[in-house]
Coordinates of C-alpha atoms in Angstrom, one line a residue:
Chain A
X8 CA 112.2 81.4 69.7
X9 CA 111.6 78.1 71.5
X10 CA 113.5 79.5 74.4
X11 CA 111.2 82.5 74.6
X12 CA 108.2 80.2 74.6
X13 CA 109.6 78.0 77.4
X14 CA 110.4 81.1 79.5
X15 CA 106.9 82.5 78.9
X16 CA 105.2 79.1 79.9
X17 CA 107.3 78.9 83.0
X18 CA 106.4 82.5 83.8
X19 CA 102.7 81.5 83.9
X20 CA 103.6 78.4 86.0
X21 CA 105.3 80.8 88.4
X22 CA 102.3 83.2 88.5
X23 CA 99.9 80.4 89.3
X24 CA 102.2 78.8 92.0
X25 CA 103.0 82.1 93.6
X26 CA 99.3 83.2 93.6
X27 CA 98.3 79.9 95.2
X28 CA 101.0 80.3 97.9
X29 CA 99.7 83.8 98.6
X30 CA 96.0 82.7 98.7
X31 CA 96.9 79.8 101.0
X32 CA 98.6 82.3 103.4
X33 CA 95.4 84.4 103.3
X34 CA 93.4 81.3 104.3
X35 CA 95.8 80.5 107.1
X36 CA 95.2 84.0 108.4
X37 CA 91.4 83.7 108.2
X38 CA 91.2 86.5 105.6
X39 CA 88.1 87.1 103.4
X40 CA 87.7 86.8 99.6
X41 CA 89.5 90.1 99.0
X42 CA 92.4 89.0 101.2
X43 CA 92.8 85.9 99.0
X44 CA 92.9 88.0 95.9
X45 CA 95.2 90.7 97.2
X46 CA 97.7 88.2 98.7
X47 CA 97.6 86.0 95.6
X48 CA 98.0 89.0 93.3
X49 CA 100.8 90.5 95.4
X50 CA 102.8 87.3 95.8
X51 CA 102.7 86.7 92.1
X52 CA 103.1 90.2 90.8
X53 CA 104.6 92.6 93.4
X54 CA 108.2 91.5 92.8
X55 CA 107.9 92.5 89.1
X56 CA 106.1 95.7 90.0
X57 CA 108.8 96.8 92.4
X58 CA 111.4 96.0 89.8
X59 CA 109.6 98.0 87.1
X60 CA 109.2 101.0 89.5
X61 CA 112.9 100.9 90.3
X62 CA 113.8 100.9 86.6
X63 CA 111.2 103.7 85.8
X64 CA 109.2 101.3 83.6
X65 CA 105.7 102.7 84.5
X66 CA 102.9 101.7 84.6
X67 CA 104.4 98.3 85.5
X68 CA 103.9 95.5 83.0
X69 CA 102.2 93.4 85.6
X70 CA 99.4 95.9 85.8
X71 CA 99.1 96.6 82.1
X72 CA 99.4 93.3 80.3
X73 CA 96.1 91.7 81.3
X74 CA 96.9 88.0 81.1
X75 CA 99.4 88.2 84.0
X76 CA 97.1 89.8 86.6
X77 CA 94.1 87.8 85.2
X78 CA 96.1 84.5 85.8
X79 CA 97.0 85.5 89.3
X80 CA 93.4 86.5 90.2
X81 CA 91.9 83.3 88.7
X82 CA 94.4 81.2 90.6
X83 CA 93.5 83.0 93.8
X84 CA 89.8 82.5 93.2
X85 CA 90.2 78.8 92.5
X86 CA 92.2 78.5 95.7
X87 CA 89.4 80.3 97.6
X88 CA 86.7 78.0 96.2
X89 CA 88.7 74.8 96.5
X90 CA 90.5 75.8 99.7
X91 CA 90.5 72.5 101.6
X92 CA 91.6 70.6 98.5
X93 CA 94.4 73.0 97.5
X94 CA 95.5 73.2 101.0
X95 CA 95.9 69.4 101.2
X96 CA 98.3 69.6 98.2
X97 CA 100.3 72.6 99.4
X98 CA 103.5 70.6 99.4
X99 CA 103.0 69.7 95.8
X100 CA 102.8 73.4 94.9
X101 CA 106.4 73.8 96.1
X102 CA 107.7 72.3 92.8
X103 CA 105.9 74.6 90.3
X104 CA 106.9 77.3 92.8
X105 CA 110.6 76.4 92.4
X106 CA 110.1 76.6 88.6
X107 CA 108.5 80.0 89.0
X108 CA 111.3 81.1 91.1
X109 CA 113.8 80.2 88.4
X110 CA 111.7 81.8 85.7
X111 CA 111.1 85.0 87.6
X112 CA 114.8 85.3 88.5
X113 CA 115.8 84.8 84.8
X114 CA 113.2 87.3 83.6
X115 CA 114.2 89.9 86.2
X116 CA 117.9 89.5 85.2
X117 CA 117.0 89.7 81.5
X118 CA 114.8 92.8 81.8
X119 CA 117.4 94.6 83.9
X120 CA 120.4 93.7 81.6
X121 CA 118.4 94.7 78.6
X122 CA 117.5 98.0 80.3
X123 CA 121.2 98.7 81.1
X124 CA 122.2 97.8 77.5
X125 CA 119.5 100.1 76.0
X126 CA 120.4 103.0 78.3
X127 CA 124.1 102.4 77.9
X128 CA 124.5 102.0 81.7
X129 CA 127.8 100.4 82.7
X130 CA 128.6 98.5 85.9
X131 CA 125.1 97.2 86.0
X132 CA 125.9 93.9 87.6
X133 CA 124.7 94.7 91.1
X134 CA 121.4 96.0 89.7
X135 CA 121.0 92.8 87.8
X136 CA 121.5 90.6 90.8
X137 CA 119.4 92.8 93.1
X138 CA 116.4 93.1 90.7
X139 CA 116.6 89.5 89.8
X140 CA 116.2 88.6 93.5
X141 CA 113.5 91.2 94.0
X142 CA 111.5 90.0 91.0
X143 CA 111.7 86.4 92.3
X144 CA 111.4 86.9 96.0
X145 CA 109.9 90.3 96.5
X146 CA 106.3 89.0 96.1
X147 CA 106.8 86.5 99.0
X148 CA 108.2 89.3 101.2
X149 CA 105.1 91.5 100.5
X150 CA 102.8 88.4 101.1
X151 CA 104.4 87.8 104.5
X152 CA 104.3 91.5 105.5
X153 CA 100.6 91.7 104.6
X154 CA 100.1 88.6 106.7
X155 CA 101.8 90.1 109.7
X156 CA 104.7 87.7 109.6
X157 CA 108.5 88.1 109.4
X158 CA 109.3 87.2 105.8
X159 CA 110.3 83.5 105.7
X160 CA 112.9 84.1 103.0
X161 CA 114.9 86.1 105.6
X162 CA 114.8 83.4 108.2
X163 CA 114.9 79.9 107.0
X164 CA 114.8 78.9 103.4
X165 CA 117.2 79.0 100.5
X166 CA 114.9 81.0 98.3
X167 CA 116.0 84.6 97.6
X168 CA 119.6 83.5 97.7
X169 CA 118.9 80.9 94.9
X170 CA 117.5 83.8 92.9
X171 CA 120.6 85.9 93.6
X172 CA 122.8 83.1 92.4
X173 CA 120.6 83.0 89.3
X174 CA 121.4 86.7 88.7
X175 CA 125.1 86.0 89.0
X176 CA 124.8 83.1 86.6
X177 CA 122.8 85.1 84.0
X178 CA 125.6 87.7 84.0
X179 CA 128.3 85.1 83.6
X180 CA 126.5 83.5 80.6
X181 CA 125.2 86.8 79.1
X182 CA 128.2 86.9 76.6
X183 CA 126.9 83.5 75.2
X184 CA 123.5 85.0 74.4
X185 CA 120.4 85.9 76.3
X186 CA 118.5 82.7 75.6
X187 CA 121.3 80.4 76.9
X188 CA 121.7 82.7 79.9
X189 CA 118.0 82.6 80.8
X190 CA 117.5 78.9 80.3
X191 CA 120.6 78.0 82.4
X192 CA 119.5 80.4 85.1
X193 CA 116.1 78.8 85.3
X194 CA 117.5 75.3 85.5
X195 CA 120.1 76.3 88.1
X196 CA 117.8 78.3 90.4
X197 CA 115.1 75.6 90.3
X198 CA 117.6 72.9 91.0
X199 CA 119.1 74.8 93.9
X200 CA 115.7 75.4 95.4
X201 CA 114.5 71.8 95.0
X202 CA 117.7 70.2 96.3
X203 CA 117.9 72.5 99.4
X204 CA 114.2 71.9 100.0
X205 CA 114.6 68.1 99.8
X206 CA 117.7 68.1 101.9
X207 CA 116.4 70.6 104.4
X208 CA 119.6 72.7 103.9
X209 CA 119.5 76.3 105.2
X210 CA 121.8 79.3 105.1
X211 CA 124.2 79.6 108.1
X212 CA 123.0 81.5 111.2
X213 CA 125.1 83.1 113.9
X214 CA 125.9 81.0 117.0
X215 CA 124.9 82.6 120.2
Chain B
X12 CA 82.1 122.9 87.5
X13 CA 79.8 122.2 90.5
X14 CA 80.9 118.6 90.2
X15 CA 84.5 119.5 90.5
X16 CA 83.8 121.6 93.6
X17 CA 81.9 118.8 95.2
X18 CA 84.6 116.2 94.5
X19 CA 87.3 118.6 95.9
X20 CA 85.3 119.2 99.1
X21 CA 84.7 115.5 99.6
X22 CA 88.4 114.9 99.0
X23 CA 89.2 117.2 102.0
X24 CA 86.5 115.4 104.0
X25 CA 88.4 112.2 103.2
X26 CA 91.8 113.5 104.0
X27 CA 90.6 114.7 107.4
X28 CA 88.7 111.4 108.2
X29 CA 91.5 109.2 107.0
X30 CA 94.1 111.2 109.0
X31 CA 92.0 111.0 112.1
X32 CA 91.7 107.2 111.7
X33 CA 95.5 107.0 111.4
X34 CA 96.1 109.2 114.4
X35 CA 93.7 107.2 116.5
X36 CA 95.6 104.0 115.5
X37 CA 98.8 105.7 116.6
X38 CA 97.2 106.5 120.0
X39 CA 95.9 102.9 120.3
X40 CA 99.6 101.8 119.9
X41 CA 100.9 104.3 122.4
X42 CA 103.0 106.1 119.8
X43 CA 104.4 109.6 120.3
X44 CA 103.6 112.8 118.6
X45 CA 105.6 111.9 115.5
X46 CA 103.8 108.6 115.3
X47 CA 100.5 110.4 115.2
X48 CA 101.7 112.7 112.4
X49 CA 103.2 109.9 110.3
X50 CA 100.2 107.5 110.7
X51 CA 97.7 110.3 110.0
X52 CA 99.8 111.5 107.0
X53 CA 100.2 108.0 105.6
X54 CA 96.6 106.9 106.0
X55 CA 95.4 110.1 104.2
X56 CA 98.0 110.4 101.5
X57 CA 99.9 107.1 101.0
X58 CA 97.3 105.6 98.6
X59 CA 97.5 108.6 96.3
X60 CA 101.3 108.6 96.5
X61 CA 101.6 104.9 95.5
X62 CA 99.1 105.5 92.6
X63 CA 101.2 108.4 91.4
X64 CA 104.5 106.4 91.6
X65 CA 102.9 103.6 89.7
X66 CA 101.8 106.0 87.0
X67 CA 105.2 107.9 86.9
X68 CA 103.6 111.1 88.2
X69 CA 106.5 112.2 90.3
X70 CA 107.0 114.0 92.7
X71 CA 103.5 112.8 93.8
X72 CA 100.8 115.5 94.0
X73 CA 100.2 114.6 97.7
X74 CA 103.7 115.8 98.5
X75 CA 103.7 118.8 96.2
X76 CA 100.3 120.5 96.6
X77 CA 100.7 121.9 100.1
X78 CA 97.0 122.0 101.2
X79 CA 96.7 118.2 101.1
X80 CA 99.5 117.3 103.4
X81 CA 98.8 120.4 105.5
X82 CA 95.2 119.2 106.1
X83 CA 96.4 115.7 107.0
X84 CA 99.0 117.0 109.5
X85 CA 96.6 119.5 111.1
X86 CA 94.0 116.8 111.5
X87 CA 96.6 114.5 113.1
X88 CA 97.7 117.3 115.5
X89 CA 94.2 118.0 116.5
X90 CA 93.6 114.3 117.2
X91 CA 96.8 114.3 119.3
X92 CA 95.7 117.3 121.4
X93 CA 92.1 116.3 121.8
X94 CA 92.8 112.6 121.9
X95 CA 90.3 111.5 124.5
X96 CA 87.5 113.5 122.9
X97 CA 88.2 112.4 119.3
X98 CA 88.5 108.8 120.5
X99 CA 85.1 108.9 122.1
X100 CA 83.6 109.9 118.7
X101 CA 85.5 107.4 116.6
X102 CA 82.4 105.7 115.4
X103 CA 81.1 109.0 114.1
X104 CA 84.3 109.4 112.0
X105 CA 83.2 106.3 110.1
X106 CA 80.7 108.3 108.1
X107 CA 83.0 111.0 106.8
X108 CA 85.5 108.1 106.3
X109 CA 82.9 106.5 104.0
X110 CA 82.5 109.7 102.0
X111 CA 86.3 109.9 101.7
X112 CA 86.5 106.4 100.5
X113 CA 84.1 107.2 97.7
X114 CA 85.9 110.5 96.8
X115 CA 89.3 108.8 96.8
X116 CA 88.0 105.9 94.7
X117 CA 86.5 108.3 92.2
X118 CA 89.6 110.5 92.0
X119 CA 91.9 107.5 91.6
X120 CA 89.7 106.2 88.8
X121 CA 89.6 109.6 87.1
X122 CA 93.3 110.3 87.3
X123 CA 94.1 106.8 85.9
X124 CA 91.6 107.0 83.1
X125 CA 92.8 110.5 82.2
X126 CA 96.4 109.2 82.2
X127 CA 95.5 106.4 79.9
X128 CA 93.6 108.7 77.6
X129 CA 96.4 111.2 77.4
X130 CA 99.0 108.5 76.8
X131 CA 96.8 106.6 74.3
X132 CA 97.0 103.5 76.4
X133 CA 94.4 100.9 75.5
X134 CA 92.9 98.1 77.7
X135 CA 93.4 100.3 80.7
X136 CA 90.4 98.9 82.7
X137 CA 92.4 96.8 85.1
X138 CA 94.7 99.7 85.9
X139 CA 91.7 101.9 86.6
X140 CA 90.2 99.4 89.0
X141 CA 93.5 98.6 90.7
X142 CA 94.6 102.2 91.2
X143 CA 91.1 103.3 92.2
X144 CA 91.3 100.7 95.0
X145 CA 94.9 101.6 95.9
X146 CA 94.1 105.3 96.1
X147 CA 91.2 104.6 98.4
X148 CA 92.4 101.7 100.5
X149 CA 96.2 101.8 100.2
X150 CA 96.6 104.4 103.0
X151 CA 94.7 102.1 105.5
X152 CA 97.0 99.2 104.5
X153 CA 100.1 101.3 105.2
X154 CA 98.6 102.5 108.5
X155 CA 98.0 98.9 109.7
X156 CA 101.4 97.7 108.6
X157 CA 103.1 100.6 110.4
X158 CA 101.0 99.7 113.5
X159 CA 102.2 96.1 113.3
X160 CA 98.8 94.7 112.4
X161 CA 97.4 92.6 109.6
X162 CA 95.5 95.1 107.4
X163 CA 91.9 95.1 108.4
X164 CA 90.7 95.5 104.8
X165 CA 92.0 92.1 104.0
X166 CA 90.2 90.4 106.8
X167 CA 86.9 91.8 107.8
X168 CA 85.3 94.8 106.2
X169 CA 83.8 95.7 102.9
X170 CA 86.2 98.5 102.2
X171 CA 88.7 98.0 99.4
X172 CA 86.1 96.0 97.6
X173 CA 83.7 98.9 97.7
X174 CA 86.4 101.0 96.1
X175 CA 87.0 98.3 93.5
X176 CA 83.3 98.3 92.6
X177 CA 83.6 102.1 92.3
X178 CA 86.4 101.7 89.7
X179 CA 84.1 99.3 87.7
X180 CA 81.2 101.8 87.9
X181 CA 83.4 104.7 86.9
X182 CA 84.5 102.8 83.8
X183 CA 80.9 101.8 82.9
X184 CA 79.7 105.4 83.2
X185 CA 82.8 107.0 81.6
X186 CA 81.1 107.3 78.2
X187 CA 78.5 109.6 79.8
X188 CA 81.1 112.0 80.9
X189 CA 83.7 112.2 83.7
X190 CA 81.6 114.3 86.0
X191 CA 78.6 111.9 86.0
X192 CA 81.0 108.9 86.4
X193 CA 82.8 110.5 89.4
X194 CA 79.7 111.6 91.2
X195 CA 77.9 108.3 90.8
X196 CA 81.0 106.5 91.9
X197 CA 81.2 108.5 95.1
X198 CA 77.6 107.9 95.9
X199 CA 77.7 104.2 95.2
X200 CA 81.0 103.5 97.1
X201 CA 79.8 105.6 100.1
X202 CA 76.4 103.8 100.1
X203 CA 78.0 100.3 99.9
X204 CA 80.3 101.1 102.7
X205 CA 77.7 102.6 105.0
X206 CA 75.1 99.9 104.3
X207 CA 77.6 97.0 104.9
X208 CA 78.8 98.8 108.0
X209 CA 75.3 99.2 109.5
X210 CA 74.3 95.6 108.5
X211 CA 77.6 94.1 109.6
X212 CA 77.9 92.4 106.2
X213 CA 81.3 90.9 105.3
X214 CA 82.9 89.3 102.3
X215 CA 82.7 85.5 102.2
X216 CA 85.4 83.4 103.9
X217 CA 86.4 79.8 103.4
X218 CA 84.8 77.2 105.5
X219 CA 87.3 75.0 107.3
Chain C
X14 CA 135.3 121.3 98.4
X15 CA 136.3 120.3 101.9
X16 CA 132.6 120.4 102.8
X17 CA 131.8 117.9 100.1
X18 CA 134.5 115.6 101.3
X19 CA 133.3 115.8 104.9
X20 CA 129.7 115.0 103.9
X21 CA 130.8 112.1 101.8
X22 CA 132.9 110.6 104.6
X23 CA 130.0 111.0 107.1
X24 CA 127.7 109.4 104.5
X25 CA 129.9 106.3 104.6
X26 CA 129.9 106.4 108.4
X27 CA 126.2 106.4 108.3
X28 CA 126.0 103.5 105.8
X29 CA 128.2 101.4 108.0
X30 CA 126.4 102.3 111.3
X31 CA 122.9 101.9 109.7
X32 CA 123.9 98.5 108.1
X33 CA 125.2 97.3 111.5
X34 CA 122.0 98.3 113.2
X35 CA 120.0 96.4 110.6
X36 CA 122.2 93.3 110.8
X37 CA 122.0 93.4 114.6
X38 CA 118.2 93.4 114.3
X39 CA 118.5 90.4 112.0
X40 CA 120.5 88.6 114.6
X41 CA 118.0 89.5 117.3
X42 CA 115.3 87.9 115.2
X43 CA 117.3 84.7 114.5
X44 CA 117.5 85.4 110.8
X45 CA 120.0 83.6 108.5
X46 CA 122.9 85.1 106.5
X47 CA 120.6 86.5 103.8
X48 CA 118.5 88.2 106.5
X49 CA 121.6 89.9 107.8
X50 CA 122.4 91.2 104.4
X51 CA 118.9 92.3 103.5
X52 CA 118.3 94.0 106.8
X53 CA 121.7 95.7 106.7
X54 CA 121.3 96.7 103.1
X55 CA 117.7 98.0 103.6
X56 CA 118.5 100.0 106.8
X57 CA 121.4 101.7 105.1
X58 CA 120.0 102.3 101.7
X59 CA 116.2 102.0 101.6
X60 CA 115.6 105.6 102.7
X61 CA 117.6 107.0 99.8
X62 CA 116.0 104.5 97.4
X63 CA 112.5 105.7 98.4
X64 CA 113.5 109.3 98.1
X65 CA 114.9 108.7 94.6
X66 CA 111.7 106.8 93.5
X67 CA 109.6 109.7 94.8
X68 CA 111.7 112.2 92.8
X69 CA 111.8 110.0 89.7
X70 CA 115.6 109.5 89.9
X71 CA 115.6 105.9 88.7
X72 CA 117.4 103.6 88.9
X73 CA 118.1 104.9 92.4
X74 CA 121.7 106.0 93.1
X75 CA 122.0 103.5 96.0
X76 CA 121.6 100.6 93.6
X77 CA 123.8 102.1 90.8
X78 CA 126.9 103.6 92.5
X79 CA 128.6 100.4 93.7
X80 CA 130.6 101.7 96.7
X81 CA 127.3 102.4 98.6
X82 CA 125.7 99.0 98.5
X83 CA 129.2 97.3 98.7
X84 CA 129.8 99.2 102.0
X85 CA 126.4 98.2 103.4
X86 CA 126.9 94.5 102.4
X87 CA 130.4 94.3 103.8
X88 CA 129.3 95.9 107.1
X89 CA 126.4 93.4 107.3
X90 CA 128.8 90.5 106.6
X91 CA 131.3 91.6 109.2
X92 CA 128.4 91.9 111.8
X93 CA 127.4 88.4 110.9
X94 CA 130.9 86.9 111.3
X95 CA 131.7 88.9 114.5
X96 CA 128.1 88.9 115.8
X97 CA 128.8 88.4 119.5
X98 CA 131.5 91.1 119.5
X99 CA 129.5 93.6 117.5
X100 CA 126.5 93.0 119.7
X101 CA 128.4 93.7 122.8
X102 CA 129.3 97.2 121.5
X103 CA 125.9 98.0 120.1
X104 CA 125.5 101.0 122.3
X105 CA 128.7 102.4 120.9
X106 CA 127.2 102.2 117.4
X107 CA 124.6 104.8 118.4
X108 CA 127.2 107.6 118.0
X109 CA 128.2 106.9 114.4
X110 CA 124.5 106.2 113.8
X111 CA 123.7 109.8 115.0
X112 CA 126.4 111.2 112.6
X113 CA 124.9 109.1 109.8
X114 CA 121.4 110.4 110.7
X115 CA 122.7 114.0 110.3
X116 CA 124.6 113.2 107.1
X117 CA 121.6 111.4 105.5
X118 CA 119.2 114.2 106.5
X119 CA 121.5 116.8 105.0
X120 CA 122.1 114.8 101.8
X121 CA 118.3 114.1 101.4
X122 CA 117.5 117.8 101.9
X123 CA 120.3 118.9 99.4
X124 CA 119.3 116.4 96.7
X125 CA 115.6 117.5 97.0
X126 CA 116.4 121.2 97.0
X127 CA 118.7 120.8 94.0
X128 CA 116.0 118.8 92.2
X129 CA 113.4 121.5 92.8
X130 CA 115.8 124.2 91.7
X131 CA 116.8 122.3 88.5
X132 CA 113.1 121.6 87.7
X133 CA 112.0 125.1 88.6
X134 CA 109.6 123.7 91.2
X135 CA 108.3 126.3 93.7
X136 CA 107.0 125.8 97.2
X137 CA 109.3 122.9 97.6
X138 CA 109.7 123.2 101.4
X139 CA 107.4 120.4 102.4
X140 CA 109.1 118.0 99.9
X141 CA 112.5 118.9 101.3
X142 CA 111.5 118.3 104.9
X143 CA 109.6 115.1 104.0
X144 CA 112.4 113.6 101.9
X145 CA 115.1 114.7 104.3
X146 CA 113.2 112.7 107.0
X147 CA 112.6 109.7 104.7
X148 CA 116.3 109.6 103.6
X149 CA 117.4 109.5 107.2
X150 CA 114.7 107.5 109.0
X151 CA 113.1 105.5 106.1
X152 CA 115.7 102.7 106.3
X153 CA 115.0 102.1 110.0
X154 CA 111.3 101.9 109.3
X155 CA 111.9 99.3 106.6
X156 CA 114.2 97.4 109.0
X157 CA 111.6 97.3 111.7
X158 CA 108.7 96.2 109.3
X159 CA 110.9 93.4 107.9
X160 CA 111.6 92.3 111.5
X161 CA 107.9 92.3 112.3
X162 CA 108.1 95.2 114.7
X163 CA 106.3 98.5 115.1
X164 CA 108.9 101.0 113.9
X165 CA 110.7 102.4 116.9
X166 CA 111.0 105.9 115.5
X167 CA 107.2 106.2 115.7
X168 CA 107.0 105.2 119.3
X169 CA 109.9 106.2 121.5
X170 CA 112.9 108.0 120.2
X171 CA 113.7 111.4 118.9
X172 CA 115.1 110.2 115.6
X173 CA 113.0 111.0 112.5
X174 CA 111.9 114.3 114.2
X175 CA 115.6 115.3 114.5
X176 CA 115.9 114.6 110.7
X177 CA 112.8 116.7 110.1
X178 CA 114.3 119.6 112.1
X179 CA 117.4 119.2 109.9
X180 CA 115.3 119.6 106.8
X181 CA 113.9 122.9 108.2
X182 CA 117.3 124.1 109.1
X183 CA 118.7 123.3 105.7
X184 CA 115.9 125.4 104.1
X185 CA 116.6 128.3 106.5
X186 CA 120.3 128.3 105.7
X187 CA 120.0 127.5 102.0
X188 CA 120.3 131.2 101.0
X189 CA 123.8 131.2 102.7
X190 CA 125.0 128.5 100.4
X191 CA 124.5 124.7 100.1
X192 CA 127.7 123.8 101.9
X193 CA 127.0 125.9 105.0
X194 CA 123.4 124.6 105.1
X195 CA 124.6 120.9 104.9
X196 CA 127.3 121.2 107.5
X197 CA 125.1 123.0 110.0
X198 CA 122.3 120.5 109.4
X199 CA 124.6 117.6 110.1
X200 CA 125.9 119.2 113.3
X201 CA 122.4 120.1 114.5
X202 CA 120.8 116.8 113.8
X203 CA 123.6 114.8 115.3
X204 CA 123.6 117.0 118.4
X205 CA 119.8 116.7 118.9
X206 CA 120.0 113.0 118.5
X207 CA 123.0 112.5 120.9
X208 CA 121.6 114.9 123.6
X209 CA 118.1 113.4 123.6
X210 CA 119.7 109.9 123.7
X211 CA 121.9 110.8 126.7
X212 CA 119.1 112.6 128.5
X213 CA 116.5 110.0 127.6
X214 CA 114.2 112.7 126.3
X215 CA 111.2 111.6 124.2
X216 CA 108.5 113.3 122.2
X217 CA 105.2 113.9 124.0
X218 CA 102.5 111.2 124.1
X219 CA 98.8 111.5 124.9
X220 CA 97.6 111.1 128.4
X221 CA 95.0 108.5 128.8

């Protein structure tokens, strides 16, 4: 019960941090008010929407359960109104963003594993890892495409791969119970993201 | 009954105008015949397709009811064949485009509200506003992404926001009957779009 | 029975060739290891995933039947590790790619026609042609969008249009049996692609 509450709180932390990152990108691209809202909304919620569509859970929860989109829209509006201030602290947002990445990865893994268990689907592991990553990193990809940029997660940072590792970890710990699996996933993904960020570590690239 | 006929006629006006705008973009980007068809098709029909996928109405009506895609493809082909002429009158197309925006917003709101009513879904208002906007403006976003551009609706024009206001209006007038709600939505969205276009009004942007 | 085996073998040929083309694009854009995997995966499997979502076949087969994504991921990893070598032979990959295009078009047409027949949907021809093209060419469009480029199939090459012709052919031959329709589609699409490639033929463009 405590575990559920923690996950839900971190989910809101993630929605706010992701929406702020989307709205900041809208500002960077000289978009108008609607651009701020759409990019904030998409960054925070598109990953979960794509996951739900791929699982046939429609209409997606992120469009139906009002507190989620409301939080994303309010965070986008605040970023619009206080743009210079929020922008100055954009590096600070990276830490709640890392927590959100962990929470989204854990929630994505948990929803998918529960779906497979309910529908008696076997060999579900690839789906769990893929949808865990999409839930966590899909919104950032949509943000970058809407901003006309090559998605940063494909180029530089340890971000989607941290989420994928989270999916693997969730699966490994699933036999110990969903709550342990989720909490460990959140801690591990957040830690990987923060450490690689501080150390400037990147995934390997090809030598030319 | 008359209302239904008017909405359906304006729906076709919208399909033609949207397809022409997509095909013109294809020409601007030096695409080939297939590019004209795909951009015309996507601009006219992708918004409704995304709406249907999010509601679980598959296969989407825009791929099943032949007159819709046939109209979009014919309009794209005509734009290809008569490209210099159509291009010269592209500012004229903005007026049927505004009517189409209104019709698509009203149809998107109506389909979503009917879906919620049929499936006894409560607190459906955000879904109506979101899917009304996506039905009307989603095709233009897909067009711009396929053309390698930042979607214009996020940057400059009062377009998707006019559709969103249409969604709100539809909801407010829904108790008076679906037909009144739809017709008023069409008139209001078209009027907002035309007035802001003529006046050059834009949504606010942040001051840097 | 032999026909099924041939189609399945060519399907794997297509997955490998498409994944290699995606991974090569990732290398061209200086992406990291994750970028190679995501672009390889998307190029090989996104077309089929979009088709399945539009038909309501969720979760999509390309995420559930492990050998498909496993093949795409391994091909992407090999391209990453042997990047200079694979890159040198990228023109050679165009031939298995053409076989894959034919196989994907035939499989997309067959799945859609079977879907319509099972669900007693009439006037299914446009859906067959559209989903045949999306199965075959959708992955390449996703690849190019993720790489920040205007999709090449909309601009220069006879690619998606070869797949669309394959959809038409499948429909024409369907009365003779699914196997004959599929094999002929594969041969025709591959031949059109290879001949237009060798001759440098392109679709018409508008004169300005």
